[in-house]
Coordinates of C-alpha atoms and ligand atoms in Angstrom, one line a residue:
M60 CA 111.0 111.5 -31.0
D61 CA 112.0 115.0 -30.0
F62 CA 114.3 114.7 -27.0
N63 CA 114.7 118.4 -26.6
R64 CA 111.0 118.6 -25.7
T65 CA 111.3 115.8 -23.2
R66 CA 110.7 117.2 -19.7
Y67 CA 113.1 116.0 -17.0
T68 CA 111.6 115.3 -13.6
P69 CA 114.2 114.8 -10.9
M70 CA 113.7 111.5 -9.2
N71 CA 115.0 110.5 -5.8
R72 CA 115.6 106.9 -6.7
R73 CA 117.0 106.9 -10.2
R74 CA 118.7 103.6 -11.4
R75 CA 122.4 104.1 -11.3
I76 CA 123.9 102.4 -14.3
Y77 CA 127.5 103.0 -13.8
E78 CA 129.8 105.0 -11.5
G79 CA 133.3 106.2 -12.7
K80 CA 136.0 108.3 -11.1
A81 CA 134.5 111.7 -12.0
K82 CA 131.0 110.9 -13.4
V83 CA 127.9 108.8 -12.6
L84 CA 125.5 107.5 -15.3
F85 CA 121.7 107.2 -14.4
E86 CA 119.0 105.7 -16.3
G87 CA 117.3 108.4 -18.6
P88 CA 113.7 109.5 -18.8
E89 CA 113.3 107.8 -22.2
P90 CA 114.5 104.4 -23.5
G91 CA 117.9 104.8 -25.2
T92 CA 118.8 107.9 -23.1
L93 CA 121.0 108.2 -19.9
I94 CA 121.8 111.1 -17.6
Q95 CA 125.4 111.9 -17.1
H96 CA 126.2 113.5 -13.7
F97 CA 129.6 115.3 -13.2
K98 CA 131.0 114.8 -9.7
D99 CA 133.6 117.0 -7.9
D100 CA 136.1 114.2 -7.6
A101 CA 139.6 114.8 -9.1
T102 CA 141.7 111.7 -9.6
A103 CA 145.0 111.0 -11.3
F104 CA 147.5 108.2 -11.7
N105 CA 144.7 105.7 -11.9
A106 CA 142.8 107.1 -8.8
K107 CA 146.0 106.6 -6.6
K108 CA 145.7 110.5 -6.1
H109 CA 142.2 111.6 -5.2
E110 CA 140.6 114.8 -3.9
I111 CA 137.2 116.6 -4.0
V112 CA 137.5 119.9 -5.8
D113 CA 134.3 122.0 -5.1
G114 CA 132.7 123.2 -8.2
K115 CA 134.7 121.1 -10.8
G116 CA 131.8 119.1 -11.8
V117 CA 129.7 122.1 -12.5
L118 CA 132.4 123.7 -14.6
N119 CA 133.1 120.4 -16.6
N120 CA 129.4 119.9 -17.3
R121 CA 129.2 123.4 -18.8
I122 CA 132.5 123.2 -20.8
S123 CA 131.7 119.7 -22.2
E124 CA 128.2 120.8 -23.0
F125 CA 129.5 123.8 -24.9
I126 CA 131.9 121.7 -26.9
F127 CA 129.5 118.8 -27.7
Q128 CA 126.8 121.2 -28.6
N129 CA 129.1 123.1 -31.1
L130 CA 130.2 119.7 -32.5
N131 CA 126.6 118.6 -33.0
D132 CA 125.9 122.0 -34.7
I133 CA 128.6 121.4 -37.3
G134 CA 127.5 117.9 -38.0
V135 CA 130.0 115.9 -35.9
P136 CA 127.9 113.2 -34.2
T137 CA 128.0 113.0 -30.4
H138 CA 126.0 111.3 -27.7
F139 CA 125.0 114.8 -26.3
I140 CA 121.3 115.8 -26.3
R141 CA 121.0 118.6 -23.8
R142 CA 122.0 120.0 -20.4
L143 CA 119.5 119.3 -17.6
N144 CA 120.9 121.2 -14.7
M145 CA 124.2 122.4 -13.1
R146 CA 125.7 119.0 -12.9
E147 CA 123.7 116.7 -15.4
Q148 CA 123.2 116.3 -19.0
L149 CA 120.9 114.1 -21.1
I150 CA 122.7 111.9 -23.4
R151 CA 122.0 109.0 -25.9
E152 CA 122.9 105.6 -24.7
V153 CA 125.8 104.2 -26.8
E154 CA 127.8 101.0 -26.7
I155 CA 131.2 102.5 -25.6
I156 CA 134.1 101.2 -27.5
P157 CA 136.7 100.2 -24.8
L158 CA 139.4 102.6 -26.1
E159 CA 140.8 106.0 -25.0
V160 CA 141.7 107.9 -28.1
V161 CA 144.5 110.5 -27.6
V162 CA 145.1 113.1 -30.1
R163 CA 148.4 115.1 -29.7
N164 CA 149.5 118.4 -31.3
V165 CA 152.3 119.2 -29.0
A166 CA 154.6 116.8 -27.0
A167 CA 153.7 116.4 -23.3
G168 CA 153.0 113.9 -20.6
S169 CA 153.5 110.2 -21.4
L170 CA 154.7 111.0 -24.9
S171 CA 157.4 113.2 -23.8
K172 CA 158.4 110.7 -21.1
R173 CA 158.4 107.5 -23.3
L174 CA 160.2 109.0 -26.3
G175 CA 162.3 111.6 -24.7
I176 CA 160.9 114.6 -26.6
E177 CA 160.9 117.8 -24.7
E178 CA 157.5 119.1 -23.4
G179 CA 156.2 121.8 -25.6
T180 CA 157.7 120.5 -28.8
Q181 CA 155.4 121.1 -31.7
L182 CA 154.7 117.7 -33.4
P183 CA 155.4 117.4 -37.1
R184 CA 151.6 116.4 -37.5
S185 CA 148.8 115.5 -35.2
I186 CA 149.3 112.0 -33.7
I187 CA 146.5 109.6 -32.7
E188 CA 147.1 106.9 -30.0
F189 CA 144.9 104.2 -28.7
Y190 CA 144.8 102.9 -25.2
Y191 CA 142.8 100.0 -23.9
K192 CA 140.3 101.1 -21.3
S193 CA 141.2 99.0 -18.2
D194 CA 141.8 100.3 -14.7
K195 CA 143.2 97.0 -13.7
L196 CA 145.9 97.1 -16.4
D197 CA 146.4 100.9 -16.1
D198 CA 145.0 101.7 -19.6
P199 CA 147.9 100.2 -21.7
M200 CA 148.7 101.6 -25.1
V201 CA 147.6 99.3 -27.8
S202 CA 148.1 99.2 -31.7
E203 CA 145.3 98.7 -34.3
E204 CA 146.6 95.1 -34.5
H205 CA 145.6 94.5 -31.0
I206 CA 142.3 96.3 -31.5
T207 CA 141.2 94.2 -34.4
A208 CA 142.7 90.9 -33.2
F209 CA 140.8 91.1 -29.9
G210 CA 137.7 92.4 -31.4
W211 CA 137.5 95.7 -29.7
A212 CA 136.7 97.5 -33.0
T213 CA 136.7 96.6 -36.6
P214 CA 139.2 98.1 -39.2
Q215 CA 136.2 100.2 -40.6
E216 CA 135.3 101.3 -37.1
I217 CA 139.0 102.4 -36.5
D218 CA 138.9 104.4 -39.7
D219 CA 135.7 106.1 -38.5
I220 CA 137.2 106.8 -35.2
M221 CA 140.4 108.3 -36.6
A222 CA 138.3 110.5 -38.9
L223 CA 136.1 111.6 -36.1
A224 CA 139.2 112.3 -33.9
I225 CA 140.7 114.6 -36.6
R226 CA 137.5 116.5 -36.9
V227 CA 137.2 117.0 -33.3
N228 CA 140.9 118.0 -33.0
D229 CA 140.5 120.5 -36.0
F230 CA 137.4 122.1 -34.3
L231 CA 138.9 122.2 -30.8
S232 CA 142.3 123.6 -31.9
G233 CA 140.6 126.4 -33.7
L234 CA 138.1 127.0 -30.9
F235 CA 140.8 127.3 -28.3
L236 CA 143.2 129.2 -30.5
G237 CA 140.6 131.9 -30.8
V238 CA 140.5 132.4 -27.1
G239 CA 144.3 132.4 -26.5
I240 CA 144.8 128.7 -25.5
R241 CA 146.9 126.0 -27.1
L242 CA 145.4 122.6 -27.4
V243 CA 148.3 120.4 -26.5
D244 CA 146.5 117.1 -26.5
F245 CA 143.2 115.6 -25.4
K246 CA 141.5 112.3 -24.8
M247 CA 138.2 111.2 -26.2
E248 CA 136.0 108.2 -26.2
T249 CA 133.6 106.9 -28.8
G250 CA 130.5 104.7 -28.8
R251 CA 128.3 102.7 -31.2
L252 CA 125.0 104.4 -31.7
W253 CA 122.2 102.1 -33.1
E254 CA 119.4 103.7 -35.1
G255 CA 117.3 100.6 -36.3
D256 CA 119.6 98.5 -38.3
M257 CA 122.1 101.3 -38.8
M258 CA 125.1 101.8 -36.5
R259 CA 127.4 104.9 -36.4
I260 CA 130.3 105.8 -34.4
V261 CA 129.7 108.9 -32.2
L262 CA 131.7 110.9 -29.8
A263 CA 130.9 110.0 -26.2
D264 CA 132.0 110.7 -22.5
E265 CA 133.2 114.3 -22.0
I266 CA 135.7 116.7 -23.4
S267 CA 136.8 119.2 -20.5
P268 CA 140.0 120.4 -18.9
D269 CA 140.1 117.1 -17.1
S270 CA 140.8 115.3 -20.4
C271 CA 142.7 118.0 -22.3
R272 CA 146.0 119.8 -21.9
L273 CA 145.4 123.5 -22.4
W274 CA 148.2 125.9 -22.2
D275 CA 147.8 129.8 -22.3
I276 CA 149.3 130.9 -25.7
K277 CA 151.3 133.8 -24.1
S278 CA 152.4 132.6 -20.7
N279 CA 152.3 128.9 -21.3
D280 CA 150.4 128.5 -17.9
K281 CA 148.5 125.2 -17.6
M282 CA 144.8 125.5 -17.6
D283 CA 143.9 121.8 -17.1
K284 CA 144.2 118.7 -14.8
D285 CA 148.0 118.9 -14.8
R286 CA 147.5 121.5 -12.1
F287 CA 146.1 118.8 -10.0
R288 CA 148.5 116.0 -11.2
R289 CA 151.5 118.2 -10.6
D290 CA 150.3 119.9 -7.4
L291 CA 150.4 123.3 -8.9
G292 CA 147.1 124.5 -7.2
G293 CA 144.5 126.9 -8.7
L294 CA 142.6 124.2 -10.5
I295 CA 139.2 125.8 -10.2
E296 CA 140.6 129.2 -11.1
A297 CA 142.0 127.7 -14.3
Y298 CA 138.9 125.9 -15.3
S299 CA 136.8 129.0 -14.7
E300 CA 139.2 130.9 -16.8
V301 CA 138.6 128.4 -19.7
A302 CA 134.9 128.7 -19.3
R303 CA 135.1 132.5 -19.1
R304 CA 137.1 132.8 -22.3
L305 CA 134.8 130.4 -24.1
G306 CA 132.0 132.8 -23.1
I307 CA 130.3 130.2 -21.0
L308 CA 130.7 132.2 -17.7
S309 CA 130.6 136.0 -17.2
E310 CA 133.1 138.0 -15.2
N311 CA 131.2 137.1 -12.0
E312 CA 131.2 133.4 -13.1
S313 CA 127.5 132.9 -12.8
T314 CA 125.7 134.4 -15.7
P315 CA 125.6 132.5 -19.0
M316 CA 127.0 134.5 -21.8
G317 CA 126.8 134.7 -25.6
G318 CA 129.8 132.9 -27.0
P319 CA 133.5 132.7 -27.3
R320 CA 135.5 136.0 -26.9
L321 CA 138.4 136.5 -29.2
V322 CA 141.6 137.2 -27.4
Q323 CA 143.9 139.5 -29.3
Ligands
LIG201 N1 144.1 111.6 -20.4 C1 142.8 111.4 -19.9 N2 142.6 110.3 -19.3 C2 143.5 109.2 -19.1 C3 144.8 109.4 -19.7 C4 145.0 110.6 -20.3 O1 141.9 112.2 -20.1 O2 143.2 108.3 -18.4 C5 144.3 112.9 -21.4 C6 145.3 113.7 -20.6 O3 144.6 114.6 -19.8 C7 146.0 114.3 -21.7 C8 146.1 113.3 -22.8 O4 145.0 112.4 -22.5 O5 145.3 115.5 -22.1 C9 147.3 112.5 -23.0 O6 147.7 112.1 -21.7 P1 149.1 111.2 -21.6 O7 149.1 110.0 -22.4 O8 150.2 112.2 -21.8 O9 149.0 110.8 -20.0 P2 149.4 111.4 -18.7 O10 150.6 112.2 -18.8 O11 148.1 112.2 -18.3 O12 149.5 110.2 -17.8

């Protein structure tokens, strides 16, 4: 089946499969597909802080599309098929593994807090952490022992997830470095994609300034959701700047452009 040729007809009554804090999933036009819709809701601290930020969904849709399409193009498997419109993308339906996988290159956020390492300290190597996806429990950090004992993923799947996380981190670090941005850390999610009897682990959900820490190389300015978490203001301006540097938005922020622009 060639999903890229599938025409998508907007429907008024689409079946809503799942609604999260920043996204909604609808039934897709073909079996095995879903539509991922990006909302303008900004939340932090497990939704205790909540605001609507006009235009955030549109930017995250475009930034996440750009990252996932580039990963597909270099052979890193993802759930992404294609963008449908300003806020929506067509994705493959996967069985989400209930783990948030955090990859860190520089100390920040909860790592700095828990271990007393000053924010901005370069880590001796990239560190991968797992958190169990549960709003009720505030996404607790878990070890591989917990993951296998409770059957959230097998040891082989953990190996696959870690290999995927390292490839994604290497790609993203280079991509952002080329446009003058330091990838401090990011969160990713994975899913099981079934193709007949075969199953493989693919990258799922989104990768956007909502789920990454991105610092300007020169000024160290935050260009991510910490602007919202820490009440710094200028969230849309920062996300637009990320999109502009990646070559997704032109100077007037409306015309799609060619590709990333090297920042000297
Ligand atoms: N993160 C995320 N969703 C979460 C928790 C963390 O996208 O539910 C991202 C966060 O934006 C950062 C990275 O994962 O890029 C590491 O977050 P950290 O553990 O430092 O937690 P935080 O300080 O955000 O509470």
